[in-house]
Amino acid sequence: MIIAIDGPAASGKGTLGKRLAAHYHFRHLDTGVIYRAVAKALLDARVDLADEAAAVAAAMELDPEKFGDPVLKTQAVGDAASVVSAYPRVRAALVTFQRQFAAEPPGAVLDGRDIGTVICPDADVKIFVIAAPEVRARRRTLEAKARGEAADEALVLADIVRRDDRDKNRAVAPLRPAPDAHLLDNSHLDIEGGVRAAIAIVEAVRAGRQRV
Ligand code: DC
């Protein structure tokens, strides 16, 4: 079984993906980390983010062993990831890795922006997570502070709005729900409430199938 979870920055889809995977004993891939790793490679090499060819080369040399690096989670890397992820050839270079991950048993949860629309259009369950930008900014600020980083909530909100805009309006694989995605608005839910709502969606899809 493949579960696709898409949604905007800081919507909580990563935590949800991890928790759903643990619940069903599936493998989990936070696909944002892939684009973040490409961005970090350019930042480390002091290469201009506008250098599409360098970004493509970094995407082709990606090392999944480095996906756990905590630096990947910082706002600077996330912002750069939003830029490199708009390059069609960068996205194309990363499709096979993601599809292979999804296809391996016993099942997988992938979260990102285009899992239900491009990477796994035949996913068994698609969930599109949304939350008000102000709620996401508050959560992201608290997370950054918990990591010991300085974070100004107004700047975080401006960054989220800018990133949403870039992710939604890019020409290739823009952020949007697949027609058959289930919307999950977690603006007023805590993590446990979001997990319960997502499991309810998966179970409803499974029950629906069994009836057919
Ligand atoms: O979910 P995130 O904040 O870790 O994602 C970082 C950036 O990567 C985000 O601005 C858009 C991009 N991204 C993407 O284009 N497609 C994905 N499947 C996942 C992330």
PDB file of C-alpha atoms and ligand atoms in Angstrom:
ATOM      1  CA  MET A   1       0.000   0.000   0.000  1.00  0.00           C
ATOM      2  CA  ILE A   2       1.217   3.512  -0.840  1.00  0.00           C
ATOM      3  CA  ILE A   3       0.027   6.524   1.154  1.00  0.00           C
ATOM      4  CA  ALA A   4       0.734   9.939  -0.401  1.00  0.00           C
ATOM      5  CA  ILE A   5       0.715  12.971   1.880  1.00  0.00           C
ATOM      6  CA  ASP A   6       1.060  16.393   0.294  1.00  0.00           C
ATOM      7  CA  GLY A   7       0.741  19.899   1.624  1.00  0.00           C
ATOM      8  CA  PRO A   8       2.432  23.254   2.066  1.00  0.00           C
ATOM      9  CA  ALA A   9       5.477  24.131   4.172  1.00  0.00           C
ATOM     10  CA  ALA A  10       5.095  23.517   7.910  1.00  0.00           C
ATOM     11  CA  SER A  11       1.648  21.953   7.542  1.00  0.00           C
ATOM     12  CA  GLY A  12       2.684  19.070   9.782  1.00  0.00           C
ATOM     13  CA  LYS A  13       2.695  16.553   6.924  1.00  0.00           C
ATOM     14  CA  GLY A  14       6.201  15.304   7.859  1.00  0.00           C
ATOM     15  CA  THR A  15       5.232  14.399  11.410  1.00  0.00           C
ATOM     16  CA  LEU A  16       1.996  12.925  10.124  1.00  0.00           C
ATOM     17  CA  GLY A  17       3.892  10.843   7.555  1.00  0.00           C
ATOM     18  CA  LYS A  18       6.241   9.500  10.192  1.00  0.00           C
ATOM     19  CA  ARG A  19       3.411   8.642  12.589  1.00  0.00           C
ATOM     20  CA  LEU A  20       1.260   6.966   9.897  1.00  0.00           C
ATOM     21  CA  ALA A  21       4.238   4.897   8.741  1.00  0.00           C
ATOM     22  CA  ALA A  22       4.889   3.766  12.320  1.00  0.00           C
ATOM     23  CA  HIS A  23       1.200   2.918  12.793  1.00  0.00           C
ATOM     24  CA  TYR A  24       1.038   0.729   9.680  1.00  0.00           C
ATOM     25  CA  HIS A  25       4.655  -0.545   9.887  1.00  0.00           C
ATOM     26  CA  PHE A  26       5.396   1.043   6.509  1.00  0.00           C
ATOM     27  CA  ARG A  27       8.571   2.790   5.354  1.00  0.00           C
ATOM     28  CA  HIS A  28       8.577   6.592   5.369  1.00  0.00           C
ATOM     29  CA  LEU A  29      10.178   9.115   3.023  1.00  0.00           C
ATOM     30  CA  ASP A  30      10.067  12.849   3.709  1.00  0.00           C
ATOM     31  CA  THR A  31      10.687  13.960   0.125  1.00  0.00           C
ATOM     32  CA  GLY A  32      11.341  17.579   1.156  1.00  0.00           C
ATOM     33  CA  VAL A  33      14.621  16.313   2.579  1.00  0.00           C
ATOM     34  CA  ILE A  34      15.721  15.302  -0.929  1.00  0.00           C
ATOM     35  CA  TYR A  35      15.299  18.846  -2.274  1.00  0.00           C
ATOM     36  CA  ARG A  36      16.865  20.220   0.893  1.00  0.00           C
ATOM     37  CA  ALA A  37      19.899  17.972   0.371  1.00  0.00           C
ATOM     38  CA  VAL A  38      20.297  19.249  -3.210  1.00  0.00           C
ATOM     39  CA  ALA A  39      20.068  22.838  -1.940  1.00  0.00           C
ATOM     40  CA  LYS A  40      22.590  22.198   0.838  1.00  0.00           C
ATOM     41  CA  ALA A  41      25.076  20.760  -1.660  1.00  0.00           C
ATOM     42  CA  LEU A  42      24.938  24.051  -3.599  1.00  0.00           C
ATOM     43  CA  LEU A  43      25.119  26.204  -0.468  1.00  0.00           C
ATOM     44  CA  ASP A  44      28.123  24.205   0.833  1.00  0.00           C
ATOM     45  CA  ALA A  45      29.925  24.567  -2.500  1.00  0.00           C
ATOM     46  CA  ARG A  46      28.991  28.292  -2.590  1.00  0.00           C
ATOM     47  CA  VAL A  47      27.365  27.778  -5.977  1.00  0.00           C
ATOM     48  CA  ASP A  48      24.710  30.288  -7.081  1.00  0.00           C
ATOM     49  CA  LEU A  49      21.209  28.818  -6.651  1.00  0.00           C
ATOM     50  CA  ALA A  50      20.421  30.153 -10.124  1.00  0.00           C
ATOM     51  CA  ASP A  51      22.898  27.613 -11.567  1.00  0.00           C
ATOM     52  CA  GLU A  52      20.410  24.986 -12.775  1.00  0.00           C
ATOM     53  CA  ALA A  53      23.099  22.694 -14.237  1.00  0.00           C
ATOM     54  CA  ALA A  54      24.906  22.545 -10.880  1.00  0.00           C
ATOM     55  CA  ALA A  55      21.600  21.753  -9.140  1.00  0.00           C
ATOM     56  CA  VAL A  56      20.919  18.913 -11.593  1.00  0.00           C
ATOM     57  CA  ALA A  57      24.427  17.516 -11.000  1.00  0.00           C
ATOM     58  CA  ALA A  58      23.852  17.665  -7.218  1.00  0.00           C
ATOM     59  CA  ALA A  59      20.509  15.866  -7.642  1.00  0.00           C
ATOM     60  CA  MET A  60      22.181  13.076  -9.588  1.00  0.00           C
ATOM     61  CA  GLU A  61      24.882  12.613  -6.936  1.00  0.00           C
ATOM     62  CA  LEU A  62      22.522  12.535  -3.991  1.00  0.00           C
ATOM     63  CA  ASP A  63      23.553  10.435  -0.981  1.00  0.00           C
ATOM     64  CA  PRO A  64      20.508   9.191   1.015  1.00  0.00           C
ATOM     65  CA  GLU A  65      22.841   8.424   3.937  1.00  0.00           C
ATOM     66  CA  LYS A  66      23.017  12.178   4.543  1.00  0.00           C
ATOM     67  CA  PHE A  67      19.236  12.716   4.741  1.00  0.00           C
ATOM     68  CA  GLY A  68      19.383  12.708   8.559  1.00  0.00           C
ATOM     69  CA  ASP A  69      21.629  15.803   8.790  1.00  0.00           C
ATOM     70  CA  PRO A  70      19.803  18.254  11.140  1.00  0.00           C
ATOM     71  CA  VAL A  71      21.109  21.238   9.120  1.00  0.00           C
ATOM     72  CA  LEU A  72      18.692  20.197   6.370  1.00  0.00           C
ATOM     73  CA  LYS A  73      15.786  21.304   8.590  1.00  0.00           C
ATOM     74  CA  THR A  74      16.907  24.945   8.887  1.00  0.00           C
ATOM     75  CA  GLN A  75      14.964  27.757   7.265  1.00  0.00           C
ATOM     76  CA  ALA A  76      17.917  28.842   5.103  1.00  0.00           C
ATOM     77  CA  VAL A  77      18.172  25.384   3.534  1.00  0.00           C
ATOM     78  CA  GLY A  78      14.368  25.156   3.172  1.00  0.00           C
ATOM     79  CA  ASP A  79      14.246  28.455   1.334  1.00  0.00           C
ATOM     80  CA  ALA A  80      17.024  27.362  -1.022  1.00  0.00           C
ATOM     81  CA  ALA A  81      15.214  24.028  -1.522  1.00  0.00           C
ATOM     82  CA  SER A  82      12.147  25.911  -2.705  1.00  0.00           C
ATOM     83  CA  VAL A  83      14.303  27.528  -5.415  1.00  0.00           C
ATOM     84  CA  VAL A  84      16.092  24.396  -6.687  1.00  0.00           C
ATOM     85  CA  SER A  85      12.906  22.308  -6.573  1.00  0.00           C
ATOM     86  CA  ALA A  86      11.380  24.576  -9.239  1.00  0.00           C
ATOM     87  CA  TYR A  87      13.923  23.326 -11.837  1.00  0.00           C
ATOM     88  CA  PRO A  88      12.222  20.692 -14.021  1.00  0.00           C
ATOM     89  CA  ARG A  89      15.470  18.769 -14.609  1.00  0.00           C
ATOM     90  CA  VAL A  90      16.159  18.603 -10.861  1.00  0.00           C
ATOM     91  CA  ARG A  91      12.693  17.135 -10.298  1.00  0.00           C
ATOM     92  CA  ALA A  92      13.121  14.694 -13.186  1.00  0.00           C
ATOM     93  CA  ALA A  93      16.432  13.455 -11.737  1.00  0.00           C
ATOM     94  CA  LEU A  94      14.693  12.574  -8.459  1.00  0.00           C
ATOM     95  CA  VAL A  95      11.593  10.747  -9.729  1.00  0.00           C
ATOM     96  CA  THR A  96      13.078   7.247 -10.001  1.00  0.00           C
ATOM     97  CA  PHE A  97      14.530   7.286  -6.486  1.00  0.00           C
ATOM     98  CA  GLN A  98      11.128   8.249  -5.031  1.00  0.00           C
ATOM     99  CA  ARG A  99       9.142   5.708  -7.079  1.00  0.00           C
ATOM    100  CA  GLN A 100      11.530   2.900  -6.171  1.00  0.00           C
ATOM    101  CA  PHE A 101      11.202   3.807  -2.509  1.00  0.00           C
ATOM    102  CA  ALA A 102       7.395   3.756  -2.815  1.00  0.00           C
ATOM    103  CA  ALA A 103       7.297   0.392  -4.568  1.00  0.00           C
ATOM    104  CA  GLU A 104       9.281  -1.617  -2.028  1.00  0.00           C
ATOM    105  CA  PRO A 105       7.287  -3.804   0.373  1.00  0.00           C
ATOM    106  CA  PRO A 106       5.648  -3.818   2.851  1.00  0.00           C
ATOM    107  CA  GLY A 107       4.221  -0.379   1.977  1.00  0.00           C
ATOM    108  CA  ALA A 108       5.300   3.238   2.105  1.00  0.00           C
ATOM    109  CA  VAL A 109       4.234   6.674   3.204  1.00  0.00           C
ATOM    110  CA  LEU A 110       5.737   9.516   1.169  1.00  0.00           C
ATOM    111  CA  ASP A 111       5.169  13.137   2.038  1.00  0.00           C
ATOM    112  CA  GLY A 112       5.863  16.153  -0.132  1.00  0.00           C
ATOM    113  CA  ARG A 113       4.214  18.461  -2.638  1.00  0.00           C
ATOM    114  CA  ASP A 114       3.599  16.293  -5.710  1.00  0.00           C
ATOM    115  CA  ILE A 115       3.393  12.735  -4.406  1.00  0.00           C
ATOM    116  CA  GLY A 116      -0.310  12.264  -5.209  1.00  0.00           C
ATOM    117  CA  THR A 117      -0.142  14.189  -8.483  1.00  0.00           C
ATOM    118  CA  VAL A 118       3.200  13.220 -10.089  1.00  0.00           C
ATOM    119  CA  ILE A 119       5.317  10.714  -8.158  1.00  0.00           C
ATOM    120  CA  CYS A 120       2.603   8.218  -7.157  1.00  0.00           C
ATOM    121  CA  PRO A 121      -0.582   9.154  -9.049  1.00  0.00           C
ATOM    122  CA  ASP A 122      -1.877   5.629  -8.327  1.00  0.00           C
ATOM    123  CA  ALA A 123      -1.278   5.829  -4.555  1.00  0.00           C
ATOM    124  CA  ASP A 124      -3.881   3.873  -2.589  1.00  0.00           C
ATOM    125  CA  VAL A 125      -4.630   6.792  -0.275  1.00  0.00           C
ATOM    126  CA  LYS A 126      -3.913  10.485  -0.890  1.00  0.00           C
ATOM    127  CA  ILE A 127      -4.118  13.037   1.881  1.00  0.00           C
ATOM    128  CA  PHE A 128      -3.660  16.774   1.323  1.00  0.00           C
ATOM    129  CA  VAL A 129      -2.836  18.509   4.601  1.00  0.00           C
ATOM    130  CA  ILE A 130      -3.626  22.174   5.081  1.00  0.00           C
ATOM    131  CA  ALA A 131      -3.386  24.625   7.970  1.00  0.00           C
ATOM    132  CA  ALA A 132      -3.748  28.403   8.159  1.00  0.00           C
ATOM    133  CA  PRO A 133      -0.435  30.197   7.397  1.00  0.00           C
ATOM    134  CA  GLU A 134      -0.516  31.901  10.829  1.00  0.00           C
ATOM    135  CA  VAL A 135      -0.853  28.527  12.558  1.00  0.00           C
ATOM    136  CA  ARG A 136       2.046  27.096  10.542  1.00  0.00           C
ATOM    137  CA  ALA A 137       4.207  30.132  11.328  1.00  0.00           C
ATOM    138  CA  ARG A 138       3.492  29.743  15.039  1.00  0.00           C
ATOM    139  CA  ARG A 139       4.407  26.031  14.970  1.00  0.00           C
ATOM    140  CA  ARG A 140       7.568  26.576  12.947  1.00  0.00           C
ATOM    141  CA  THR A 141       8.703  29.394  15.262  1.00  0.00           C
ATOM    142  CA  LEU A 142       8.218  27.205  18.330  1.00  0.00           C
ATOM    143  CA  GLU A 143      10.134  24.357  16.659  1.00  0.00           C
ATOM    144  CA  ALA A 144      13.040  26.645  15.746  1.00  0.00           C
ATOM    145  CA  LYS A 145      13.175  28.022  19.280  1.00  0.00           C
ATOM    146  CA  ALA A 146      13.137  24.486  20.682  1.00  0.00           C
ATOM    147  CA  ARG A 147      16.213  23.772  18.537  1.00  0.00           C
ATOM    148  CA  GLY A 148      17.886  26.863  20.018  1.00  0.00           C
ATOM    149  CA  GLU A 149      17.588  28.931  16.791  1.00  0.00           C
ATOM    150  CA  ALA A 150      16.469  32.560  16.837  1.00  0.00           C
ATOM    151  CA  ALA A 151      13.094  32.933  15.084  1.00  0.00           C
ATOM    152  CA  ASP A 152      10.862  35.958  14.540  1.00  0.00           C
ATOM    153  CA  GLU A 153       7.281  34.796  13.977  1.00  0.00           C
ATOM    154  CA  ALA A 154       6.444  37.639  11.563  1.00  0.00           C
ATOM    155  CA  LEU A 155       9.477  36.803   9.399  1.00  0.00           C
ATOM    156  CA  VAL A 156       8.653  33.090   9.538  1.00  0.00           C
ATOM    157  CA  LEU A 157       5.117  33.895   8.357  1.00  0.00           C
ATOM    158  CA  ALA A 158       6.448  36.027   5.489  1.00  0.00           C
ATOM    159  CA  ASP A 159       8.774  33.163   4.515  1.00  0.00           C
ATOM    160  CA  ILE A 160       5.898  30.649   4.573  1.00  0.00           C
ATOM    161  CA  VAL A 161       3.688  32.873   2.412  1.00  0.00           C
ATOM    162  CA  ARG A 162       6.557  33.438  -0.073  1.00  0.00           C
ATOM    163  CA  ARG A 163       7.362  29.738  -0.189  1.00  0.00           C
ATOM    164  CA  ASP A 164       3.690  28.735  -0.644  1.00  0.00           C
ATOM    165  CA  ASP A 165       3.470  31.168  -3.515  1.00  0.00           C
ATOM    166  CA  ARG A 166       6.603  29.778  -5.203  1.00  0.00           C
ATOM    167  CA  ASP A 167       5.530  26.147  -4.655  1.00  0.00           C
ATOM    168  CA  LYS A 168       1.985  26.754  -5.969  1.00  0.00           C
ATOM    169  CA  ASN A 169       2.916  28.808  -9.002  1.00  0.00           C
ATOM    170  CA  ARG A 170       5.898  26.968 -10.434  1.00  0.00           C
ATOM    171  CA  ALA A 171       5.443  25.524 -13.910  1.00  0.00           C
ATOM    172  CA  VAL A 172       6.365  21.931 -13.045  1.00  0.00           C
ATOM    173  CA  ALA A 173       4.602  19.828 -10.398  1.00  0.00           C
ATOM    174  CA  PRO A 174       3.001  22.788  -8.596  1.00  0.00           C
ATOM    175  CA  LEU A 175       1.613  22.274  -5.113  1.00  0.00           C
ATOM    176  CA  ARG A 176      -2.045  21.329  -5.498  1.00  0.00           C
ATOM    177  CA  PRO A 177      -4.297  18.529  -4.277  1.00  0.00           C
ATOM    178  CA  ALA A 178      -4.862  15.567  -6.591  1.00  0.00           C
ATOM    179  CA  PRO A 179      -8.540  15.362  -7.602  1.00  0.00           C
ATOM    180  CA  ASP A 180      -8.915  12.194  -5.504  1.00  0.00           C
ATOM    181  CA  ALA A 181      -7.057  13.530  -2.435  1.00  0.00           C
ATOM    182  CA  HIS A 182      -8.733  13.754   0.978  1.00  0.00           C
ATOM    183  CA  LEU A 183      -8.326  17.205   2.531  1.00  0.00           C
ATOM    184  CA  LEU A 184      -7.178  17.281   6.149  1.00  0.00           C
ATOM    185  CA  ASP A 185      -7.252  20.731   7.772  1.00  0.00           C
ATOM    186  CA  ASN A 186      -5.265  20.507  10.984  1.00  0.00           C
ATOM    187  CA  SER A 187      -5.422  24.227  11.892  1.00  0.00           C
ATOM    188  CA  HIS A 188      -7.369  23.348  15.018  1.00  0.00           C
ATOM    189  CA  LEU A 189      -5.959  19.882  15.698  1.00  0.00           C
ATOM    190  CA  ASP A 190      -2.938  18.912  17.750  1.00  0.00           C
ATOM    191  CA  ILE A 191      -0.553  16.215  16.483  1.00  0.00           C
ATOM    192  CA  GLU A 192      -2.567  13.362  17.999  1.00  0.00           C
ATOM    193  CA  GLY A 193      -5.801  14.738  16.528  1.00  0.00           C
ATOM    194  CA  GLY A 194      -4.181  14.990  13.099  1.00  0.00           C
ATOM    195  CA  VAL A 195      -2.885  11.415  13.311  1.00  0.00           C
ATOM    196  CA  ARG A 196      -6.326  10.140  14.322  1.00  0.00           C
ATOM    197  CA  ALA A 197      -7.958  12.009  11.425  1.00  0.00           C
ATOM    198  CA  ALA A 198      -5.429  10.599   8.939  1.00  0.00           C
ATOM    199  CA  ILE A 199      -5.869   7.028  10.194  1.00  0.00           C
ATOM    200  CA  ALA A 200      -9.643   7.486   9.889  1.00  0.00           C
ATOM    201  CA  ILE A 201      -9.167   8.480   6.225  1.00  0.00           C
ATOM    202  CA  VAL A 202      -6.957   5.441   5.497  1.00  0.00           C
ATOM    203  CA  GLU A 203      -9.383   3.102   7.246  1.00  0.00           C
ATOM    204  CA  ALA A 204     -12.373   4.570   5.395  1.00  0.00           C
ATOM    205  CA  VAL A 205     -10.605   4.006   2.063  1.00  0.00           C
ATOM    206  CA  ARG A 206      -9.733   0.429   3.052  1.00  0.00           C
ATOM    207  CA  ALA A 207     -13.309  -0.297   4.199  1.00  0.00           C
ATOM    208  CA  GLY A 208     -14.678   1.191   0.994  1.00  0.00           C
ATOM    209  CA  ARG A 209     -12.497  -1.120  -1.054  1.00  0.00           C
ATOM    210  CA  GLN A 210     -13.559  -4.180   0.848  1.00  0.00           C
ATOM    211  CA  ARG A 211     -17.200  -3.422   0.159  1.00  0.00           C
ATOM    212  CA  VAL A 212     -16.647  -3.273  -3.618  1.00  0.00           C
TER     213      VAL A 212
HETATM  214  O1   DC B   1       8.459  20.125   2.918  1.00  0.00           O
HETATM  215  P1   DC B   1       9.755  20.905   3.001  1.00  0.00           P
HETATM  216  O2   DC B   1       9.632  22.259   3.656  1.00  0.00           O
HETATM  217  O3   DC B   1      10.862  20.086   3.614  1.00  0.00           O
HETATM  218  O4   DC B   1      10.190  21.170   1.470  1.00  0.00           O
HETATM  219  C1   DC B   1      11.270  21.990   1.117  1.00  0.00           C
HETATM  220  C2   DC B   1      11.070  22.505  -0.309  1.00  0.00           C
HETATM  221  O5   DC B   1      11.198  21.422  -1.232  1.00  0.00           O
HETATM  222  C3   DC B   1       9.709  23.132  -0.565  1.00  0.00           C
HETATM  223  O6   DC B   1       9.745  24.543  -0.598  1.00  0.00           O
HETATM  224  C4   DC B   1       9.273  22.636  -1.923  1.00  0.00           C
HETATM  225  C5   DC B   1      10.193  21.501  -2.225  1.00  0.00           C
HETATM  226  N1   DC B   1       9.534  20.206  -2.349  1.00  0.00           N
HETATM  227  C6   DC B   1       9.011  19.883  -3.584  1.00  0.00           C
HETATM  228  O7   DC B   1       9.054  20.701  -4.490  1.00  0.00           O
HETATM  229  N2   DC B   1       8.462  18.664  -3.793  1.00  0.00           N
HETATM  230  C7   DC B   1       8.385  17.762  -2.803  1.00  0.00           C
HETATM  231  N3   DC B   1       7.842  16.562  -3.050  1.00  0.00           N
HETATM  232  C8   DC B   1       8.876  18.086  -1.513  1.00  0.00           C
HETATM  233  C9   DC B   1       9.434  19.328  -1.308  1.00  0.00           C
END
